[in-house]
Amino acid sequence: MYTTYIVKRTQIYLDEAQDERLTKRARASGTTKSDLIRVAVDAYLAGPKDRTTHLMAFRTAVRAAAGSIPRLPTGRRYVDEARRADQERERDLEARRR
């Protein structure tokens, strides 16, 4: 007659962007945000159990993301550029004072 469905209520905090994306995906899937979260938790918990598989998956993810951030300048170049910008600001401020 009725299927017993026992769940434990929990609370999570999402930032606005996460909540908006979750709302849109739930609407598009014809389901609830709660159901999508449960599916995501199940997928996460069903992930690789042995350390080697987990490590390989982690390394694959790192390699895939390695080129996704802009390269930072060398420390010396960064400092030189920051000093140059400070000197220009100082000159501008001095010119305004006159």
One Martini backbone bead per residue (centre of mass of N, CA, C, O) as a GRO file, in nm:
protein
   98
    1MET     BB    1   0.068   0.056  -0.030
    2TYR     BB    2   0.309   0.182   0.142
    3THR     BB    3   0.613   0.326   0.126
    4THR     BB    4   0.882   0.324   0.316
    5TYR     BB    5   1.035   0.655   0.386
    6ILE     BB    6   1.338   0.715   0.530
    7VAL     BB    7   1.462   1.027   0.648
    8LYS     BB    8   1.714   1.272   0.685
    9ARG     BB    9   1.748   1.580   0.797
   10THR     BB   10   1.924   1.848   0.631
   11GLN     BB   11   2.168   2.115   0.608
   12ILE     BB   12   2.259   2.354   0.356
   13TYR     BB   13   2.496   2.569   0.196
   14LEU     BB   14   2.443   2.806  -0.064
   15ASP     BB   15   2.509   2.984  -0.308
   16GLU     BB   16   2.349   3.162  -0.541
   17ALA     BB   17   2.459   3.016  -0.790
   18GLN     BB   18   2.396   2.729  -0.699
   19ASP     BB   19   2.092   2.767  -0.659
   20GLU     BB   20   2.025   2.850  -0.950
   21ARG     BB   21   2.138   2.598  -1.091
   22LEU     BB   22   1.965   2.394  -0.935
   23THR     BB   23   1.690   2.503  -1.016
   24LYS     BB   24   1.721   2.472  -1.323
   25ARG     BB   25   1.780   2.166  -1.323
   26ALA     BB   26   1.521   2.076  -1.184
   27ARG     BB   27   1.325   2.191  -1.388
   28ALA     BB   28   1.442   2.040  -1.638
   29SER     BB   29   1.397   1.747  -1.483
   30GLY     BB   30   1.135   1.737  -1.300
   31THR     BB   31   1.245   1.813  -1.009
   32THR     BB   32   1.423   1.838  -0.719
   33LYS     BB   33   1.672   1.956  -0.535
   34SER     BB   34   1.686   1.725  -0.334
   35ASP     BB   35   1.716   1.500  -0.541
   36LEU     BB   36   1.979   1.600  -0.668
   37ILE     BB   37   2.145   1.584  -0.410
   38ARG     BB   38   2.111   1.280  -0.360
   39VAL     BB   39   2.242   1.193  -0.624
   40ALA     BB   40   2.518   1.328  -0.572
   41VAL     BB   41   2.583   1.175  -0.313
   42ASP     BB   42   2.573   0.892  -0.432
   43ALA     BB   43   2.797   0.938  -0.643
   44TYR     BB   44   3.017   1.007  -0.441
   45LEU     BB   45   2.993   0.741  -0.262
   46ALA     BB   46   3.045   0.552  -0.532
   47GLY     BB   47   3.316   0.593  -0.562
   48PRO     BB   48   3.624   0.533  -0.526
   49LYS     BB   49   3.777   0.308  -0.285
   50ASP     BB   50   4.051   0.289  -0.380
   51ARG     BB   51   4.344   0.459  -0.372
   52THR     BB   52   4.444   0.428  -0.665
   53THR     BB   53   4.188   0.520  -0.814
   54HIS     BB   54   4.167   0.792  -0.676
   55LEU     BB   55   4.446   0.900  -0.762
   56MET     BB   56   4.400   0.880  -1.067
   57ALA     BB   57   4.156   1.072  -1.076
   58PHE     BB   58   4.300   1.315  -0.959
   59ARG     BB   59   4.527   1.339  -1.172
   60THR     BB   60   4.337   1.376  -1.413
   61ALA     BB   61   4.207   1.639  -1.311
   62VAL     BB   62   4.467   1.804  -1.292
   63ARG     BB   63   4.549   1.781  -1.589
   64ALA     BB   64   4.286   1.911  -1.705
   65ALA     BB   65   4.335   2.190  -1.527
   66ALA     BB   66   4.626   2.305  -1.576
   67GLY     BB   67   4.539   2.514  -1.829
   68SER     BB   68   4.302   2.706  -1.684
   69ILE     BB   69   4.520   2.902  -1.585
   70PRO     BB   70   4.690   3.165  -1.562
   71ARG     BB   71   4.997   3.270  -1.587
   72LEU     BB   72   5.236   3.368  -1.381
   73PRO     BB   73   5.456   3.568  -1.298
   74THR     BB   74   5.730   3.633  -1.188
   75GLY     BB   75   5.836   3.765  -0.905
   76ARG     BB   76   6.006   3.993  -1.023
   77ARG     BB   77   5.799   4.100  -1.227
   78TYR     BB   78   5.575   4.161  -1.028
   79VAL     BB   79   5.732   4.366  -0.857
   80ASP     BB   80   5.807   4.562  -1.084
   81GLU     BB   81   5.513   4.628  -1.164
   82ALA     BB   82   5.423   4.732  -0.886
   83ARG     BB   83   5.630   4.959  -0.860
   84ARG     BB   84   5.556   5.110  -1.116
   85ALA     BB   85   5.264   5.169  -1.033
   86ASP     BB   86   5.337   5.327  -0.777
   87GLN     BB   87   5.502   5.552  -0.918
   88GLU     BB   88   5.268   5.656  -1.092
   89ARG     BB   89   5.081   5.733  -0.861
   90GLU     BB   90   5.272   5.932  -0.726
   91ARG     BB   91   5.293   6.126  -0.966
   92ASP     BB   92   4.991   6.189  -0.984
   93LEU     BB   93   4.960   6.301  -0.696
   94GLU     BB   94   5.174   6.524  -0.721
   95ALA     BB   95   5.038   6.673  -0.959
   96ARG     BB   96   4.770   6.738  -0.800
   97ARG     BB   97   4.904   6.912  -0.568
   98ARG     BB   98   5.008   7.155  -0.769
   0.00000   0.00000   0.00000
